[in-house]
């Protein structure tokens, strides 16, 4: 348990929108297949903005919402699997873009659970180091690693960023973060492989690969475990939660979770139709959107639930 509250929310997506029908020009697919199997209608894709560009726009919106300036920030943590560069970190670039002169800054790689891992890490660092405020971001330009000849993955993913400003307080937030080895490699994107001494590294294929059916089965179990574990830790029941904001991967995953918990669909916030799967950004975008659309407000108890490559899964209960 860490002590923090969210004081500002922001999100940003690139301007270019690709609808399901647009994919018919590059692979054999249909609007009907994509919508009925996933719930996705469209997604935003970047043209020339990199992860740090969209992340800093989301962060700026969160800072404005919080009424804080660059000098008020002690820490920047960015969850991403699509950084601008191996080094420096995306968070370091965000510091520069936001004009933050002195702050701790680093990235976290935990795929679609990344934003919750980043929230957990950031709030623990604030508490341990007696610091005041952090910006926590989930940001992806997944279109850099999507294989646009593979219809089973290319229609699923979008680009975007979400951010919050958090402040150390007496509020108790509950976190549950878990990983297990993905022995079968059912969801991955490779980076450099060593080629031998004095030869450096080489990339043969960096594209995102997924065994959709296996990930689907994992996802339902992971979400149920993440909800259960967070509730047990907090000593709450599902009825004590005002809104669940899940990672936006597939509406059918959420439908299965609703059946398991005997919950109405409207207990979950869903925007996958608009943005597709944006990995580490998805929960952060949904959280900011729900705040700015006034779906959630002060005093509400919100649960965030993530799952993805690693395999990783995570949940967080926070009182707004
Ligand atoms: O963010 C990280 C976590 N990710 C997830 O949670 C994703 C989990 N997985 C899923 O959401 C689903 O498995 C998918 C949406 C990826 C796929 O849905 P599915 O119902 O599992 O489809 P499938 O892979 O079993 O494919 C069914 C059929 C296949 O054709 P055949 O073999 O039955 O003839 C595919 O080739 O659908 C075909 N197919 C497509 N058809 C039209 C696959 N992609 C497409 C496509 N358009 N884009």
XYZ file of N, CA, C and O in Angstrom, residues 62-241:
720
model
N -2.237 16.756 -18.270
C -2.394 16.348 -16.859
C -1.856 17.430 -15.918
O -2.446 17.713 -14.869
N -0.733 18.068 -16.304
C -0.158 19.144 -15.473
C -1.102 20.345 -15.423
O -1.307 20.954 -14.362
N -1.692 20.686 -16.585
C -2.644 21.807 -16.617
C -3.863 21.492 -15.771
O -4.368 22.328 -15.031
N -4.337 20.238 -15.886
C -5.511 19.808 -15.110
C -5.219 19.902 -13.604
O -6.092 20.260 -12.816
N -3.959 19.587 -13.241
C -3.570 19.618 -11.820
C -3.219 21.019 -11.352
O -3.132 21.270 -10.141
N -2.969 21.924 -12.315
C -2.541 23.279 -11.959
C -1.124 23.314 -11.416
O -0.818 24.104 -10.509
N -0.256 22.463 -11.971
C 1.154 22.459 -11.532
C 2.055 22.814 -12.708
O 1.667 22.678 -13.869
N 3.265 23.254 -12.400
C 4.220 23.619 -13.452
C 5.407 22.655 -13.419
O 5.521 21.801 -12.518
N 6.302 22.829 -14.394
C 7.465 21.936 -14.521
C 8.285 21.882 -13.234
O 8.806 20.828 -12.860
N 8.377 23.002 -12.541
C 9.193 23.055 -11.318
C 8.574 22.256 -10.167
O 9.248 21.995 -9.161
N 7.294 21.899 -10.298
C 6.614 21.171 -9.210
C 6.794 19.659 -9.303
O 6.289 18.921 -8.465
N 7.466 19.185 -10.355
C 7.542 17.736 -10.603
C 8.891 17.176 -10.127
O 9.956 17.669 -10.504
N 8.825 16.107 -9.319
C 10.041 15.476 -8.773
C 10.433 14.195 -9.500
O 11.553 13.711 -9.362
N 9.488 13.621 -10.233
C 9.713 12.281 -10.798
C 8.844 12.100 -12.045
O 7.688 12.505 -12.052
N 9.421 11.506 -13.098
C 8.644 11.164 -14.296
C 8.882 9.686 -14.611
O 10.027 9.257 -14.781
N 7.807 8.916 -14.650
C 7.915 7.491 -14.996
C 7.043 7.240 -16.224
O 5.856 7.593 -16.225
N 7.643 6.657 -17.253
C 6.886 6.383 -18.479
C 6.850 4.878 -18.737
O 7.892 4.239 -18.868
N 5.660 4.326 -18.809
C 5.491 2.922 -19.180
C 5.343 2.843 -20.688
O 4.460 3.492 -21.261
N 6.221 2.070 -21.326
C 6.139 1.926 -22.780
C 6.889 0.684 -23.233
O 7.859 0.267 -22.588
N 6.417 0.079 -24.345
C 7.211 -0.964 -25.008
C 7.709 -0.457 -26.362
O 8.314 -1.191 -27.118
N 7.412 0.824 -26.648
C 7.855 1.404 -27.923
C 8.589 2.728 -27.653
O 8.126 3.796 -28.059
N 9.738 2.649 -26.943
C 10.486 3.872 -26.636
C 11.059 4.508 -27.909
O 11.160 3.851 -28.940
N 11.434 5.782 -27.802
C 12.079 6.463 -28.931
C 13.429 5.810 -29.228
O 13.856 5.720 -30.370
N 14.144 5.405 -28.154
C 15.526 4.924 -28.310
C 15.852 3.953 -27.179
O 15.160 3.940 -26.157
N 16.906 3.123 -27.366
C 17.358 2.258 -26.259
C 17.750 3.134 -25.071
O 17.461 2.837 -23.934
N 18.492 4.190 -25.368
C 18.863 5.158 -24.344
C 19.109 6.499 -25.026
O 19.587 6.520 -26.167
N 18.767 7.651 -24.486
C 18.159 7.822 -23.175
C 16.721 7.305 -23.135
O 16.120 7.028 -24.178
N 16.195 7.234 -21.939
C 14.823 6.745 -21.782
C 13.829 7.745 -22.375
O 14.135 8.934 -22.539
N 12.645 7.243 -22.675
C 11.564 8.128 -23.158
C 11.256 9.173 -22.088
O 11.028 10.350 -22.404
N 11.269 8.744 -20.827
C 10.982 9.682 -19.725
C 11.990 10.830 -19.708
O 11.625 11.983 -19.441
N 13.269 10.534 -20.004
C 14.284 11.604 -20.039
C 13.958 12.615 -21.138
O 14.118 13.819 -20.955
N 13.504 12.107 -22.285
C 13.139 13.023 -23.378
C 11.906 13.850 -22.995
O 11.790 15.016 -23.371
N 10.982 13.224 -22.278
C 9.769 13.932 -21.841
C 10.143 15.094 -20.908
O 9.577 16.188 -20.999
N 11.132 14.859 -20.038
C 11.609 15.931 -19.137
C 11.950 17.169 -19.939
O 11.540 18.282 -19.621
N 12.727 16.938 -21.007
C 13.185 18.063 -21.833
C 11.999 18.744 -22.514
O 11.882 19.973 -22.503
N 11.095 17.934 -23.078
C 9.951 18.501 -23.803
C 9.020 19.295 -22.876
O 8.366 20.239 -23.305
N 8.988 18.911 -21.604
C 8.117 19.612 -20.652
C 8.847 20.745 -19.931
O 8.236 21.478 -19.159
N 10.158 20.856 -20.146
C 10.927 21.919 -19.487
C 11.184 21.637 -18.016
O 11.381 22.566 -17.223
N 11.188 20.354 -17.630
C 11.488 20.004 -16.237
C 13.007 19.955 -16.085
O 13.685 19.201 -16.788
N 13.538 20.772 -15.168
C 15.005 20.922 -15.093
C 15.652 19.848 -14.226
O 16.738 19.371 -14.515
N 14.992 19.494 -13.123
C 15.587 18.505 -12.207
C 14.506 17.550 -11.727
O 13.576 17.959 -11.024
N 14.613 16.282 -12.129
C 13.677 15.255 -11.630
C 14.259 13.888 -11.951
O 15.077 13.754 -12.863
N 13.864 12.894 -11.185
C 14.219 11.506 -11.504
C 13.354 11.104 -12.701
O 12.168 11.451 -12.739
N 13.932 10.393 -13.687
C 13.130 10.013 -14.860
C 13.594 8.681 -15.414
O 14.794 8.474 -15.613
N 12.649 7.776 -15.648
C 13.010 6.475 -16.243
C 11.762 5.807 -16.823
O 10.640 6.208 -16.531
N 11.994 4.772 -17.657
C 10.902 4.029 -18.290
C 10.652 2.708 -17.563
O 11.546 2.177 -16.896
N 9.454 2.194 -17.768
C 9.099 0.868 -17.252
C 8.550 0.046 -18.412
O 7.742 0.535 -19.197
N 9.015 -1.205 -18.509
C 8.540 -2.093 -19.565
C 7.767 -3.251 -18.943
O 8.374 -4.177 -18.408
N 6.468 -3.165 -18.936
C 5.629 -4.271 -18.443
C 4.410 -4.398 -19.353
O 3.318 -4.761 -18.915
N 4.617 -4.064 -20.622
C 3.592 -4.210 -21.666
C 2.258 -3.565 -21.242
O 2.263 -2.457 -20.704
N 1.171 -4.276 -21.444
C -0.154 -3.679 -21.232
C -0.483 -3.483 -19.756
O -1.471 -2.838 -19.422
N 0.337 -4.048 -18.854
C 0.173 -3.790 -17.417
C 1.062 -2.618 -16.986
O 1.076 -2.247 -15.802
N 1.822 -2.061 -17.916
C 2.889 -1.111 -17.592
C 2.446 0.105 -16.799
O 3.162 0.570 -15.908
N 1.261 0.640 -17.114
C 0.830 1.859 -16.424
C 0.630 1.584 -14.933
O 0.989 2.412 -14.090
N 0.076 0.423 -14.592
C -0.148 0.104 -13.168
C 1.187 -0.168 -12.473
O 1.416 0.291 -11.348
N 2.095 -0.875 -13.148
C 3.442 -1.062 -12.591
C 4.098 0.310 -12.345
O 4.766 0.529 -11.335
N 3.912 1.224 -13.286
C 4.528 2.557 -13.171
C 3.905 3.354 -12.024
O 4.606 4.054 -11.278
N 2.575 3.255 -11.861
C 1.898 3.940 -10.751
C 2.415 3.414 -9.415
O 2.687 4.180 -8.482
N 2.542 2.085 -9.329
C 3.023 1.448 -8.103
C 4.447 1.923 -7.787
O 4.759 2.336 -6.663
N 5.308 1.892 -8.803
C 6.709 2.286 -8.623
C 6.813 3.756 -8.236
O 7.544 4.125 -7.306
N 6.082 4.601 -8.963
C 6.178 6.049 -8.711
C 5.699 6.391 -7.300
O 6.345 7.170 -6.582
N 4.569 5.797 -6.886
C 4.064 6.170 -5.557
C 4.993 5.640 -4.471
O 5.192 6.296 -3.436
N 5.613 4.468 -4.693
C 6.572 3.936 -3.712
C 7.813 4.833 -3.618
O 8.335 5.077 -2.523
N 8.256 5.356 -4.758
C 9.435 6.242 -4.743
C 9.112 7.557 -4.030
O 9.926 8.070 -3.248
N 7.922 8.097 -4.291
C 7.533 9.334 -3.587
C 7.588 9.105 -2.077
O 8.186 9.896 -1.329
N 6.971 7.996 -1.636
C 6.909 7.717 -0.191
C 8.317 7.503 0.384
O 8.677 8.099 1.406
N 9.123 6.670 -0.308
C 10.442 6.292 0.233
C 11.410 7.459 0.270
O 12.315 7.498 1.119
N 11.253 8.406 -0.659
C 12.225 9.494 -0.773
C 11.683 10.838 -0.285
O 12.328 11.871 -0.480
N 10.495 10.794 0.321
C 9.895 12.019 0.827
C 9.758 13.075 -0.283
O 10.048 14.255 -0.069
N 9.356 12.629 -1.462
C 9.139 13.546 -2.585
C 7.648 13.853 -2.698
O 6.810 13.151 -2.133
N 7.296 14.893 -3.477
C 5.910 15.371 -3.470
C 5.103 14.913 -4.686
O 4.038 14.332 -4.562
N 5.639 15.165 -5.910
C 4.777 14.924 -7.083
C 5.505 14.157 -8.190
O 6.691 14.378 -8.433
N 4.718 13.319 -8.863
C 5.251 12.577 -10.014
C 4.275 12.667 -11.179
O 3.061 12.783 -10.974
N 4.825 12.586 -12.388
C 3.986 12.376 -13.568
C 4.169 10.916 -13.958
O 5.306 10.442 -14.108
N 3.056 10.216 -14.108
C 3.100 8.816 -14.527
C 2.388 8.711 -15.871
O 1.252 9.188 -16.018
N 3.077 8.107 -16.837
C 2.574 8.110 -18.218
C 2.545 6.683 -18.759
O 3.431 5.876 -18.461
N 1.529 6.385 -19.556
C 1.535 5.182 -20.401
C 1.482 5.684 -21.831
O 0.550 6.422 -22.185
N 2.467 5.337 -22.650
C 2.513 5.904 -24.009
C 3.064 4.872 -24.988
O 4.025 4.176 -24.678
N 2.431 4.781 -26.144
C 2.895 3.823 -27.153
C 2.742 4.378 -28.569
O 1.730 5.012 -28.887
N 3.740 4.071 -29.391
C 3.595 4.194 -30.847
C 3.757 2.774 -31.395
O 4.773 2.428 -32.002
N 2.736 1.957 -31.145
C 2.797 0.537 -31.517
C 2.899 0.344 -33.024
O 3.392 -0.683 -33.492
N 2.422 1.343 -33.780
C 2.467 1.209 -35.243
C 3.898 1.045 -35.751
O 4.112 0.574 -36.868
N 4.902 1.375 -34.890
C 6.311 1.171 -35.288
C 6.675 -0.307 -35.337
O 7.600 -0.708 -36.029
N 5.965 -1.135 -34.526
C 6.350 -2.560 -34.454
C 5.253 -3.506 -34.955
O 5.395 -4.720 -34.875
N 4.166 -2.940 -35.465
C 3.089 -3.792 -35.995
C 3.445 -4.229 -37.417
O 3.980 -3.448 -38.206
N 3.160 -5.494 -37.711
C 3.386 -6.041 -39.054
C 2.101 -5.839 -39.858
O 1.109 -6.550 -39.649
N 2.106 -4.888 -40.785
C 0.891 -4.549 -41.532
C 0.603 -5.520 -42.688
O -0.236 -5.242 -43.530
N 1.332 -6.685 -42.679
C 0.928 -7.765 -43.598
C 0.245 -8.896 -42.821
O -0.211 -9.862 -43.408
N 0.206 -8.776 -41.478
C -0.377 -9.829 -40.631
C -1.765 -9.381 -40.142
O -1.885 -8.592 -39.212
N -2.805 -9.914 -40.770
C -4.164 -9.440 -40.451
C -4.584 -9.801 -39.021
O -5.483 -9.180 -38.465
N -3.931 -10.847 -38.451
C -4.365 -11.269 -37.116
C -3.883 -10.304 -36.031
O -4.378 -10.350 -34.909
N -2.929 -9.434 -36.336
C -2.500 -8.442 -35.333
C -2.691 -6.986 -35.791
O -2.998 -6.121 -34.973
N -2.525 -6.725 -37.102
C -2.426 -5.310 -37.503
C -3.707 -4.509 -37.258
O -3.651 -3.297 -37.060
N -4.842 -5.201 -37.263
C -6.108 -4.469 -37.082
C -6.371 -4.099 -35.621
O -7.267 -3.311 -35.321
N -5.570 -4.685 -34.707
C -5.893 -4.578 -33.277
C -5.346 -3.316 -32.607
O -5.925 -2.824 -31.646
N -4.180 -2.837 -33.086
C -3.413 -1.899 -32.262
C -3.515 -0.445 -32.730
O -3.648 -0.172 -33.923
N -3.408 0.466 -31.748
C -3.413 1.899 -32.027
C -2.309 2.599 -31.252
O -1.640 1.979 -30.415
N -2.117 3.882 -31.527
C -1.098 4.687 -30.844
C -1.790 5.699 -29.928
O -2.896 6.166 -30.235
N -1.115 6.078 -28.848
C -1.696 7.079 -27.953
C -0.961 7.152 -26.634
O -0.035 6.365 -26.380
N -1.375 8.107 -25.813
C -0.720 8.298 -24.513
C -1.722 8.816 -23.492
O -2.627 9.586 -23.818
N -1.550 8.369 -22.254
C -2.339 8.892 -21.142
C -1.397 9.194 -19.987
O -0.321 8.579 -19.881
N -1.761 10.152 -19.149
C -0.855 10.551 -18.066
C -1.649 11.024 -16.856
O -2.787 11.494 -16.996
N -1.036 10.892 -15.697
C -1.613 11.493 -14.488
C -0.498 12.186 -13.715
O 0.675 11.816 -13.829
N -0.889 13.207 -12.951
C 0.024 13.766 -11.947
C -0.430 13.200 -10.619
O -1.626 13.271 -10.286
N 0.505 12.590 -9.883
C 0.148 12.072 -8.562
C 0.896 12.852 -7.484
O 1.982 13.401 -7.728
N 0.283 12.885 -6.316
C 0.856 13.643 -5.206
C 0.850 12.749 -3.967
O -0.126 12.025 -3.738
N 1.938 12.816 -3.193
C 2.007 12.036 -1.950
C 0.992 12.590 -0.956
O 0.957 13.801 -0.716
N 0.136 11.700 -0.418
C -0.854 12.112 0.598
C -1.066 10.950 1.563
O -0.381 9.941 1.483
N -2.092 11.102 2.383
C -2.426 10.019 3.316
C -3.331 8.966 2.673
O -3.618 7.951 3.283
N -3.836 9.239 1.427
C -4.716 8.254 0.767
C -4.024 6.911 0.633
O -2.871 6.842 0.256
N -4.739 5.838 0.876
C -4.158 4.505 0.719
C -4.590 3.949 -0.638
O -5.784 3.849 -0.912
N -3.638 3.590 -1.471
C -3.953 2.970 -2.758
C -3.456 1.538 -2.708
O -2.354 1.281 -2.254
N -4.268 0.627 -3.211
C -3.891 -0.786 -3.176
C -3.372 -1.207 -4.541
O -3.985 -0.898 -5.557
N -2.234 -1.893 -4.557
C -1.680 -2.372 -5.825
C -1.506 -3.875 -5.786
O -1.184 -4.455 -4.752
N -1.686 -4.509 -6.934
C -1.349 -5.929 -7.087
C -0.661 -6.048 -8.441
O -1.277 -5.753 -9.482
N 0.619 -6.393 -8.465
C 1.351 -6.528 -9.721
C 1.971 -7.920 -9.773
O 2.615 -8.341 -8.806
N 1.818 -8.619 -10.875
C 2.291 -9.989 -10.963
C 2.861 -10.269 -12.357
O 2.388 -9.725 -13.347
N 3.880 -11.139 -12.400
C 4.429 -11.591 -13.688
C 4.670 -13.084 -13.623
O 4.959 -13.616 -12.557
N 4.555 -13.748 -14.755
C 5.038 -15.133 -14.844
C 5.689 -15.295 -16.208
O 5.385 -14.548 -17.145
N 6.576 -16.292 -16.296
C 7.301 -16.478 -17.544
C 6.349 -16.946 -18.636
O 5.575 -17.869 -18.436
N 6.442 -16.286 -19.769
C 5.673 -16.697 -20.935
C 6.513 -17.736 -21.669
O 7.203 -17.437 -22.639
N 6.461 -18.987 -21.179
C 7.370 -20.014 -21.713
C 7.135 -20.297 -23.189
O 8.048 -20.645 -23.920
N 5.898 -20.116 -23.624
C 5.594 -20.433 -25.024
C 5.766 -19.236 -25.946
O 5.550 -19.354 -27.146
N 6.143 -18.072 -25.383
C 6.272 -16.873 -26.201
C 5.009 -16.605 -27.016
O 5.036 -16.618 -28.244
N 3.909 -16.373 -26.315
C 2.641 -16.172 -27.036
C 2.385 -14.705 -27.376
O 1.439 -14.392 -28.076
N 3.242 -13.806 -26.861
C 3.087 -12.377 -27.169
C 4.446 -11.713 -26.998
O 4.959 -11.612 -25.888
N 5.052 -11.282 -28.093
C 6.412 -10.730 -27.989
C 6.772 -9.897 -29.219
O 6.150 -10.018 -30.274
N 7.804 -9.059 -29.033
C 8.452 -8.363 -30.149
C 9.945 -8.356 -29.831
O 10.343 -7.906 -28.759
N 10.768 -8.893 -30.716
C 12.208 -9.030 -30.449
C 12.948 -7.701 -30.573
O 12.538 -6.821 -31.323
N 14.094 -7.618 -29.850
C 15.040 -6.505 -30.070
C 16.347 -7.124 -30.606
O 16.300 -8.152 -31.282
N 17.510 -6.522 -30.295
C 18.764 -7.018 -30.871
C 19.173 -8.356 -30.273
O 19.010 -8.592 -29.082
N 19.756 -9.229 -31.118
C 20.341 -10.486 -30.632
C 21.854 -10.363 -30.734
O 22.366 -9.844 -31.736
N 22.619 -10.893 -29.733
C 24.079 -10.838 -29.837
C 24.567 -11.690 -31.012
O 24.053 -12.780 -31.247
N 25.550 -11.178 -31.747
C 26.063 -11.889 -32.926
C 27.448 -12.486 -32.686
O 28.030 -13.079 -33.580
N 27.987 -12.307 -31.476
C 29.341 -12.794 -31.178
C 30.222 -11.636 -30.769
O 29.919 -10.472 -31.063
N 31.354 -11.994 -30.085
C 32.270 -10.978 -29.567
C 32.840 -10.126 -30.713
O 33.203 -10.652 -31.775
N 32.870 -8.829 -30.517
C 33.340 -7.826 -31.499
C 32.405 -7.699 -32.701
O 32.739 -7.083 -33.695
N 31.234 -8.332 -32.635
C 30.333 -8.264 -33.798
C 29.070 -7.460 -33.529
O 28.349 -7.122 -34.453
N 28.786 -7.189 -32.240
C 27.609 -6.393 -31.921
C 26.324 -7.185 -32.000
O 26.320 -8.408 -31.900
N 25.211 -6.477 -32.188
C 23.901 -7.130 -32.196
C 23.188 -6.914 -33.502
O 23.515 -6.009 -34.267
N 22.205 -7.765 -33.755
C 21.463 -7.668 -35.010
C 19.991 -7.953 -34.730
O 19.668 -8.787 -33.889
N 19.142 -7.278 -35.463
C 17.715 -7.524 -35.311
C 17.246 -8.287 -36.549
O 17.569 -7.902 -37.668
N 16.569 -9.427 -36.343
C 16.065 -10.103 -37.548
C 14.603 -9.760 -37.802
O 14.214 -9.529 -38.923
N 13.810 -9.699 -36.738
C 12.414 -9.307 -36.917
C 11.909 -8.685 -35.618
O 11.863 -9.350 -34.597
N 11.556 -7.416 -35.677
C 11.110 -6.693 -34.480
C 9.581 -6.666 -34.364
O 9.032 -6.105 -33.432
N 8.876 -7.266 -35.321
C 7.418 -7.125 -35.334
C 6.745 -7.845 -34.167
O 7.206 -8.876 -33.702
N 5.625 -7.255 -33.741
C 4.824 -7.833 -32.658
C 4.162 -9.128 -33.144
O 3.545 -9.152 -34.199
N 4.317 -10.192 -32.326
C 3.708 -11.488 -32.693
C 2.812 -11.948 -31.538
O 3.180 -11.814 -30.376
N 1.661 -12.498 -31.882
C 0.743 -12.916 -30.808
C -0.034 -14.161 -31.221
O -0.520 -14.250 -32.344
N -0.130 -15.106 -30.278
C -1.074 -16.214 -30.426
C -2.363 -15.761 -29.735
O -2.506 -15.867 -28.515
N -3.264 -15.195 -30.528
C -4.448 -14.524 -29.989
C -5.282 -15.390 -29.065
O -5.670 -14.953 -27.978
N -5.518 -16.624 -29.475
C -6.401 -17.490 -28.663
C -5.796 -17.784 -27.302
O -6.495 -17.790 -26.290
N -4.461 -18.056 -27.274
C -3.818 -18.369 -25.984
C -3.792 -17.128 -25.088
O -4.004 -17.230 -23.874
N -3.523 -15.970 -25.684
C -3.510 -14.739 -24.885
C -4.910 -14.442 -24.363
O -5.088 -14.007 -23.225
N -5.905 -14.707 -25.192
C -7.303 -14.493 -24.798
C -7.630 -15.292 -23.528
O -8.192 -14.759 -22.563
N -7.244 -16.576 -23.521
C -7.538 -17.434 -22.349
C -6.789 -16.934 -21.118
O -7.346 -16.854 -20.019
N -5.490 -16.594 -21.312
C -4.692 -16.046 -20.203
C -5.364 -14.785 -19.653
O -5.464 -14.588 -18.435
N -5.827 -13.912 -20.575
C -6.343 -12.600 -20.182
C -7.529 -12.732 -19.228
O -7.600 -12.026 -18.212
N -8.445 -13.639 -19.533
C -9.640 -13.786 -18.680
C -9.229 -14.232 -17.275
O -9.670 -13.662 -16.270
N -8.324 -15.231 -17.203
C -7.853 -15.700 -15.881
C -7.119 -14.588 -15.145
O -7.279 -14.396 -13.937
N -6.285 -13.835 -15.894
C -5.464 -12.783 -15.281
C -6.345 -11.663 -14.722
O -6.112 -11.175 -13.608
N -7.355 -11.257 -15.476
C -8.230 -10.174 -15.006
C -8.981 -10.631 -13.753
O -9.056 -9.896 -12.763
N -9.504 -11.862 -13.791
C -10.225 -12.364 -12.611
C -9.308 -12.423 -11.388
O -9.698 -12.022 -10.284
N -8.067 -12.892 -11.579
C -7.116 -12.962 -10.459
C -6.757 -11.561 -9.951
O -6.690 -11.325 -8.744
N -6.542 -10.639 -10.901
C -6.140 -9.278 -10.515
C -7.246 -8.583 -9.714
O -6.982 -7.892 -8.726
N -8.497 -8.776 -10.144
C -9.622 -8.167 -9.418
C -9.730 -8.788 -8.025
O -9.788 -8.079 -7.003
N -9.676 -10.109 -7.981
C -9.812 -10.837 -6.726
C -8.712 -10.442 -5.733
O -8.987 -10.156 -4.560
N -7.485 -10.403 -6.202
C -6.344 -10.122 -5.317
C -6.400 -8.701 -4.767
O -6.128 -8.478 -3.583
N -6.764 -7.743 -5.619
C -6.842 -6.354 -5.137
C -7.959 -6.205 -4.112
O -7.795 -5.539 -3.083
N -9.110 -6.828 -4.387
C -10.238 -6.739 -3.443
C -9.871 -7.356 -2.102
O -10.138 -6.786 -1.041
N -9.213 -8.548 -2.141
C -8.816 -9.213 -0.893
C -7.857 -8.351 -0.088
O -7.990 -8.212 1.123
N -6.870 -7.762 -0.780
C -5.882 -6.918 -0.095
C -6.557 -5.698 0.531
O -6.211 -5.279 1.632
N -7.524 -5.140 -0.198
C -8.191 -3.926 0.291
C -9.289 -4.229 1.301
O -9.781 -3.306 1.963
N -9.698 -5.498 1.390
C -10.816 -5.842 2.272
C -12.137 -5.286 1.750
O -12.993 -4.850 2.521
N -12.284 -5.274 0.428
C -13.500 -4.731 -0.198
C -14.196 -5.818 -1.004
O -13.603 -6.872 -1.275
N -15.432 -5.552 -1.411
C -16.111 -6.449 -2.354
C -16.253 -5.700 -3.671
O -16.083 -4.474 -3.725
N -16.624 -6.442 -4.703
C -16.754 -5.839 -6.034
C -17.792 -4.708 -6.031
O -17.682 -3.740 -6.778
N -18.788 -4.811 -5.136
C -19.829 -3.777 -5.067
C -19.329 -2.469 -4.454
O -20.005 -1.447 -4.519
N -18.126 -2.511 -3.833
C -17.545 -1.280 -3.278
C -16.804 -0.473 -4.349
O -16.300 0.618 -4.069
N -16.705 -1.027 -5.559
C -15.959 -0.354 -6.636
C -16.949 0.356 -7.555
O -17.891 -0.259 -8.060
